[in-house]
Short mmCIF file of C-alpha atoms in Angstrom, two decimals:
data_model
loop_
_atom_site.label_atom_id
_atom_site.label_comp_id
_atom_site.label_asym_id
_atom_site.label_seq_id
_atom_site.Cartn_x
_atom_site.Cartn_y
_atom_site.Cartn_z
CA MET X 1 0.00 0.00 0.00
CA GLU X 2 1.33 3.43 -0.95
CA ASN X 3 2.01 6.05 1.67
CA PHE X 4 0.89 9.47 0.48
CA PRO X 5 1.91 12.73 2.16
CA GLU X 6 -0.44 14.03 4.83
CA GLY X 7 -3.21 16.12 3.32
CA VAL X 8 -3.50 14.24 0.03
CA ARG X 9 -7.15 13.33 -0.65
CA LEU X 10 -7.77 11.01 -3.59
CA PRO X 11 -10.77 9.25 -5.19
CA ALA X 12 -11.43 5.64 -4.22
CA ARG X 13 -11.39 4.67 -7.91
CA GLN X 14 -11.10 6.10 -11.42
CA ILE X 15 -13.43 9.02 -12.16
CA GLU X 16 -15.52 7.96 -15.14
CA GLY X 17 -16.81 10.27 -17.85
CA ILE X 18 -14.33 13.16 -17.74
CA LYS X 19 -14.41 15.03 -21.07
CA LEU X 20 -12.41 18.16 -20.24
CA VAL X 21 -9.37 18.71 -18.02
CA ALA X 22 -8.67 22.37 -17.14
CA CYS X 23 -5.44 23.34 -15.39
CA ASP X 24 -4.15 26.41 -13.66
CA MET X 25 -0.52 27.04 -14.57
CA ASP X 26 1.76 28.54 -11.90
CA GLY X 27 1.95 26.33 -8.82
CA THR X 28 -0.19 23.69 -10.52
CA ALA X 29 0.66 22.35 -14.00
CA LEU X 30 4.05 24.08 -14.08
CA ASN X 31 6.88 22.81 -11.90
CA GLU X 32 9.09 24.95 -9.70
CA ASP X 33 11.16 25.93 -12.76
CA LYS X 34 8.02 27.37 -14.43
CA GLU X 35 8.02 24.54 -16.99
CA PHE X 36 5.89 21.54 -17.89
CA SER X 37 7.70 18.44 -16.71
CA GLU X 38 8.12 15.49 -19.05
CA ALA X 39 5.58 13.55 -16.97
CA THR X 40 3.01 16.34 -17.29
CA LEU X 41 3.43 16.55 -21.07
CA GLU X 42 3.06 12.76 -21.25
CA ALA X 43 -0.20 13.02 -19.30
CA PHE X 44 -1.52 15.69 -21.68
CA ALA X 45 -0.62 13.50 -24.67
CA ALA X 46 -2.40 10.56 -23.05
CA LEU X 47 -5.54 12.68 -22.63
CA LYS X 48 -5.41 13.54 -26.31
CA ASP X 49 -5.03 9.86 -27.24
CA ARG X 50 -8.22 9.12 -25.27
CA GLY X 51 -10.14 11.96 -26.89
CA ILE X 52 -10.30 14.02 -23.69
CA ALA X 53 -9.92 17.76 -24.22
CA PHE X 54 -7.38 19.76 -22.21
CA THR X 55 -7.09 23.48 -21.59
CA ILE X 56 -5.39 26.13 -19.48
CA VAL X 57 -7.15 28.36 -16.92
CA SER X 58 -4.61 31.00 -15.96
CA ALA X 59 -4.06 34.40 -14.40
CA ARG X 60 -1.44 35.00 -17.11
CA THR X 61 -1.88 37.17 -20.17
CA PRO X 62 -2.38 35.31 -23.46
CA PHE X 63 0.99 36.76 -24.49
CA MET X 64 2.59 34.46 -21.88
CA LEU X 65 0.64 31.32 -22.76
CA GLY X 66 1.46 30.68 -26.42
CA VAL X 67 4.50 28.47 -25.87
CA PHE X 68 2.70 26.42 -23.24
CA CYS X 69 -0.38 25.93 -25.43
CA ARG X 70 1.88 24.66 -28.19
CA GLN X 71 3.80 22.33 -25.87
CA ALA X 72 0.61 20.93 -24.38
CA GLY X 73 -0.98 20.37 -27.79
CA ILE X 74 -4.20 22.09 -26.77
CA GLY X 75 -5.48 22.42 -30.32
CA ALA X 76 -9.04 23.64 -30.80
CA THR X 77 -10.09 23.87 -27.14
CA PRO X 78 -10.42 27.52 -26.02
CA VAL X 79 -8.04 28.80 -23.32
CA ILE X 80 -8.94 30.96 -20.30
CA ALA X 81 -6.57 33.83 -19.48
CA LEU X 82 -6.23 36.83 -17.16
CA GLU X 83 -8.35 35.48 -14.29
CA GLY X 84 -11.20 34.68 -16.67
CA SER X 85 -11.23 38.10 -18.33
CA GLU X 86 -10.54 36.48 -21.71
CA VAL X 87 -11.49 33.22 -23.38
CA ILE X 88 -9.34 32.78 -26.48
CA SER X 89 -8.39 30.30 -29.14
CA ALA X 90 -5.02 28.65 -28.47
CA ALA X 91 -4.10 29.65 -32.02
CA GLY X 92 -4.61 33.36 -31.21
CA GLY X 93 -6.87 35.90 -32.88
CA GLU X 94 -9.75 37.87 -31.41
CA PRO X 95 -11.15 36.71 -28.04
CA LEU X 96 -14.14 34.41 -28.07
CA TYR X 97 -15.22 36.28 -24.93
CA ASP X 98 -13.74 39.19 -23.03
CA CYS X 99 -14.56 41.25 -19.97
CA PRO X 100 -12.41 44.41 -19.74
CA ILE X 101 -12.63 47.07 -17.05
CA ALA X 102 -14.63 50.14 -18.16
CA PRO X 103 -12.16 52.56 -19.81
CA ALA X 104 -12.81 55.57 -17.56
CA GLU X 105 -12.48 53.46 -14.42
CA ALA X 106 -9.38 51.69 -15.74
CA ALA X 107 -7.64 55.01 -16.44
CA GLU X 108 -8.41 56.34 -12.95
CA ILE X 109 -7.30 53.15 -11.17
CA CYS X 110 -4.08 52.92 -13.21
CA ALA X 111 -3.22 56.55 -12.43
CA HIS X 112 -3.91 56.01 -8.73
CA CYS X 113 -1.71 52.90 -8.51
CA HIS X 114 1.15 54.73 -10.21
CA LYS X 115 0.90 57.81 -7.99
CA ALA X 116 0.75 55.59 -4.89
CA GLY X 117 4.12 54.09 -5.85
CA MET X 118 2.84 50.55 -6.30
CA ASP X 119 4.72 48.05 -8.47
CA TYR X 120 2.07 47.11 -11.01
CA THR X 121 1.54 45.48 -14.38
CA ILE X 122 -1.38 46.65 -16.50
CA TYR X 123 -2.53 43.96 -18.92
CA THR X 124 -4.30 45.18 -22.05
CA ALA X 125 -5.27 43.62 -25.36
CA ARG X 126 -2.02 44.96 -26.88
CA ASN X 127 0.62 45.38 -24.17
CA CYS X 128 1.81 44.79 -20.64
CA TYR X 129 2.56 48.17 -19.05
CA LEU X 130 5.05 48.49 -16.18
CA ARG X 131 6.44 51.45 -14.29
CA ARG X 132 9.96 52.44 -15.30
CA ASP X 133 11.50 51.29 -12.00
CA THR X 134 9.59 47.99 -11.77
CA ARG X 135 11.06 44.95 -10.06
CA ARG X 136 8.94 42.63 -12.20
CA MET X 137 10.73 42.72 -15.56
CA TRP X 138 12.59 39.49 -14.82
CA ARG X 139 9.32 37.56 -15.13
CA PHE X 140 8.85 38.72 -18.70
CA ASP X 141 12.51 38.11 -19.51
CA LEU X 142 12.12 34.54 -18.23
CA TYR X 143 9.18 33.87 -20.54
CA ASP X 144 10.90 35.60 -23.46
CA ARG X 145 13.88 33.26 -23.16
CA THR X 146 11.51 30.28 -23.24
CA ALA X 147 9.66 31.79 -26.18
CA ALA X 148 12.88 32.40 -28.12
CA ALA X 149 13.88 28.76 -27.63
CA HIS X 150 10.61 27.75 -29.29
CA SER X 151 10.67 30.42 -32.04
CA ALA X 152 7.70 32.19 -30.43
CA PRO X 153 7.25 35.97 -30.08
CA PRO X 154 8.26 37.80 -26.88
CA VAL X 155 5.77 39.45 -24.55
CA PRO X 156 4.94 43.00 -25.70
CA THR X 157 5.89 45.30 -22.81
CA ALA X 158 5.79 49.09 -22.53
CA VAL X 159 6.69 51.78 -19.99
CA TYR X 160 3.75 53.45 -18.24
CA GLU X 161 5.45 56.84 -18.00
CA GLU X 162 5.84 56.99 -21.79
CA THR X 163 2.09 57.13 -22.41
CA SER X 164 -1.07 58.20 -20.57
CA PRO X 165 -3.59 56.21 -18.51
CA GLU X 166 -6.30 57.25 -20.97
CA ALA X 167 -4.33 55.82 -23.91
CA ILE X 168 -3.70 52.62 -21.98
CA ALA X 169 -7.39 52.29 -21.09
CA ALA X 170 -8.31 52.67 -24.77
CA GLU X 171 -6.49 49.38 -25.44
CA LYS X 172 -8.91 47.45 -23.15
CA VAL X 173 -7.54 46.90 -19.64
CA TYR X 174 -8.31 43.36 -18.50
CA LYS X 175 -6.28 43.23 -15.31
CA ILE X 176 -4.16 45.44 -13.08
CA PHE X 177 -1.71 43.37 -11.07
CA ILE X 178 -0.12 44.80 -7.91
CA ASP X 179 3.06 43.00 -6.88
CA ASN X 180 3.10 42.16 -3.16
CA PRO X 181 1.89 45.46 -1.68
CA ASP X 182 2.71 46.06 1.96
CA ASP X 183 -0.09 46.13 4.54
CA LYS X 184 -0.56 49.89 4.27
CA GLN X 185 -0.71 49.85 0.46
CA HIS X 186 -3.07 46.87 0.48
CA ALA X 187 -5.51 48.51 2.90
CA GLU X 188 -5.33 51.86 1.12
CA LEU X 189 -6.05 50.31 -2.27
CA GLU X 190 -8.97 48.25 -0.97
CA GLU X 191 -10.45 51.42 0.53
CA TYR X 192 -9.89 53.36 -2.71
CA LEU X 193 -11.61 50.66 -4.77
CA ILE X 194 -14.81 50.88 -2.71
CA ALA X 195 -15.74 53.71 -5.06
CA TYR X 196 -15.54 51.26 -7.99
CA PRO X 197 -18.20 48.59 -7.37
CA ASP X 198 -17.80 47.17 -10.89
CA VAL X 199 -14.29 45.84 -10.16
CA ARG X 200 -13.04 43.25 -7.69
CA THR X 201 -9.70 42.09 -6.30
CA ASP X 202 -8.24 38.63 -6.03
CA CYS X 203 -4.87 37.07 -5.25
CA SER X 204 -2.98 34.90 -7.74
CA GLU X 205 0.39 34.64 -5.97
CA GLY X 206 2.01 35.64 -2.70
CA ARG X 207 0.40 38.80 -1.31
CA SER X 208 -0.39 40.17 -4.75
CA MET X 209 -3.61 41.91 -5.76
CA SER X 210 -5.31 41.44 -9.12
CA ILE X 211 -7.95 43.99 -10.12
CA THR X 212 -10.45 42.84 -12.75
CA ARG X 213 -14.02 43.56 -13.71
CA ARG X 214 -16.38 42.06 -11.15
CA GLU X 215 -17.87 39.54 -13.58
CA ALA X 216 -14.46 38.14 -14.52
CA SER X 217 -13.35 34.99 -12.70
CA LYS X 218 -11.90 31.60 -13.49
CA ARG X 219 -15.10 30.01 -12.24
CA ALA X 220 -17.37 32.05 -14.53
CA ALA X 221 -15.12 31.51 -17.53
CA LEU X 222 -14.85 27.75 -17.01
CA GLU X 223 -18.61 27.48 -16.50
CA MET X 224 -19.06 29.36 -19.78
CA LEU X 225 -16.54 27.12 -21.56
CA ALA X 226 -18.24 23.97 -20.29
CA GLN X 227 -21.55 25.31 -21.58
CA MET X 228 -19.97 26.15 -24.96
CA LEU X 229 -18.71 22.56 -25.22
CA GLY X 230 -22.02 21.08 -24.07
CA LEU X 231 -20.53 19.56 -20.92
CA LYS X 232 -22.01 18.91 -17.49
CA ARG X 233 -20.07 20.05 -14.42
CA GLU X 234 -19.21 16.46 -13.47
CA GLU X 235 -17.58 15.96 -16.89
CA VAL X 236 -14.97 18.62 -16.09
CA CYS X 237 -11.85 17.96 -13.98
CA CYS X 238 -10.12 21.19 -12.96
CA PHE X 239 -6.88 21.81 -11.06
CA GLY X 240 -5.74 24.83 -9.03
CA ASP X 241 -3.67 25.90 -6.05
CA TRP X 242 -4.28 29.53 -5.02
CA HIS X 243 -6.91 31.95 -3.75
CA ASN X 244 -8.03 32.89 -7.26
CA ASP X 245 -8.80 29.21 -7.96
CA VAL X 246 -11.17 28.75 -5.01
CA GLY X 247 -14.36 29.72 -6.82
CA MET X 248 -13.58 27.36 -9.69
CA LEU X 249 -12.63 24.50 -7.37
CA SER X 250 -15.83 24.87 -5.37
CA ALA X 251 -18.04 24.96 -8.48
CA PHE X 252 -16.99 21.66 -10.07
CA PRO X 253 -17.39 18.34 -8.21
CA ASN X 254 -14.31 16.77 -9.81
CA SER X 255 -11.96 19.56 -8.80
CA VAL X 256 -8.42 18.97 -7.60
CA ALA X 257 -6.22 21.21 -5.45
CA MET X 258 -2.47 20.86 -5.18
CA LEU X 259 -0.96 19.83 -1.86
CA ASN X 260 1.31 22.88 -2.17
CA GLY X 261 -1.75 25.10 -2.52
CA VAL X 262 -3.30 27.38 0.08
CA GLU X 263 -5.61 25.89 2.70
CA GLU X 264 -8.64 27.66 1.23
CA ALA X 265 -8.08 25.97 -2.15
CA ARG X 266 -7.55 22.53 -0.60
CA ALA X 267 -10.76 22.89 1.41
CA ALA X 268 -12.78 23.96 -1.64
CA ALA X 269 -11.66 21.12 -3.91
CA GLY X 270 -13.15 17.66 -4.19
CA TYR X 271 -9.68 16.13 -4.07
CA VAL X 272 -6.09 17.03 -3.19
CA THR X 273 -3.22 15.65 -5.25
CA LEU X 274 0.55 15.59 -4.81
CA PRO X 275 2.40 18.94 -5.02
CA ASN X 276 3.56 20.37 -8.33
CA SER X 277 7.13 19.47 -7.37
CA GLN X 278 6.04 15.81 -7.53
CA ASP X 279 4.03 16.01 -10.77
CA GLY X 280 0.72 16.13 -8.93
CA VAL X 281 -1.28 17.01 -12.06
CA ALA X 282 0.26 14.18 -14.09
CA PHE X 283 -0.24 11.74 -11.21
CA PHE X 284 -3.94 12.53 -10.85
CA ILE X 285 -4.61 12.50 -14.60
CA GLN X 286 -2.84 9.20 -15.13
CA ARG X 287 -4.30 7.42 -12.11
CA TYR X 288 -7.79 8.84 -11.73
CA VAL X 289 -8.82 10.34 -15.08
CA LEU X 290 -7.21 7.75 -17.35
CA GLY X 291 -7.23 4.81 -14.94
CA ASN X 292 -3.52 3.96 -15.27
CA THR X 293 -3.31 2.53 -11.75
CA ALA X 294 0.27 1.36 -12.18
CA TRP X 295 1.52 4.89 -12.89
CA PRO X 296 4.18 5.49 -10.20
CA MET X 297 4.15 8.22 -7.59
CA ARG X 298 7.16 10.45 -8.27
#
């Protein structure tokens, strides 16, 4: 009998009838090096061989998903990006669905975050805007190196101070990400946003804050995608690890949290798999979606 780490919660047997597997990226399908492991790519290929669709449900911009979509062989299944603010084709092109922040509100919030000295990234349909003295550029450089190795385009980035918040808002602002604000900044921003009831905040990593339109969420986008594909909730298996995954994990009965995830996500999910450092997504897919009971725990 196998000994699983404390906190792992697995099905008693294979889950029958799964037709779509939807995975969060960072902390979930990606390993600690921000890559798909060989085991995870093998699991995705095995899903494809069985005729089970696979997609990504991510807080990332579509500009930082292209390489991963190609590696995973997603094909025709739409992809969910920017906390559910966009549903797109893996091949690119115009969104199948989008939910940007109202332009006037986006311009005001962007200007406020800049004046307050916050380290932000503003994600639009065309660019990722950062302040000139940002500490976040390394994240984009990391993806660009991966993209270059796969002959894919880099992430389009621009400097906030070289344009205006109104011009940025005209590009459709889907998400304003605040990198690990301190307690004072966090409280001040939450208070400021009370005046904007059509937006909401969430957390996708660390102590970060993500500002999106209120209707945008991973849960709402995955529910919409399931409806588009004609699927019942129990035919979807979704994976996540962080606060912004909780709504999605609680909405689908065959949801799976990562052992490395936050307590709130683990409590919301139907199951808890091994951590991403031990190929938890691949393990669950192979054992409990595909029924490969001999697949070894890594």
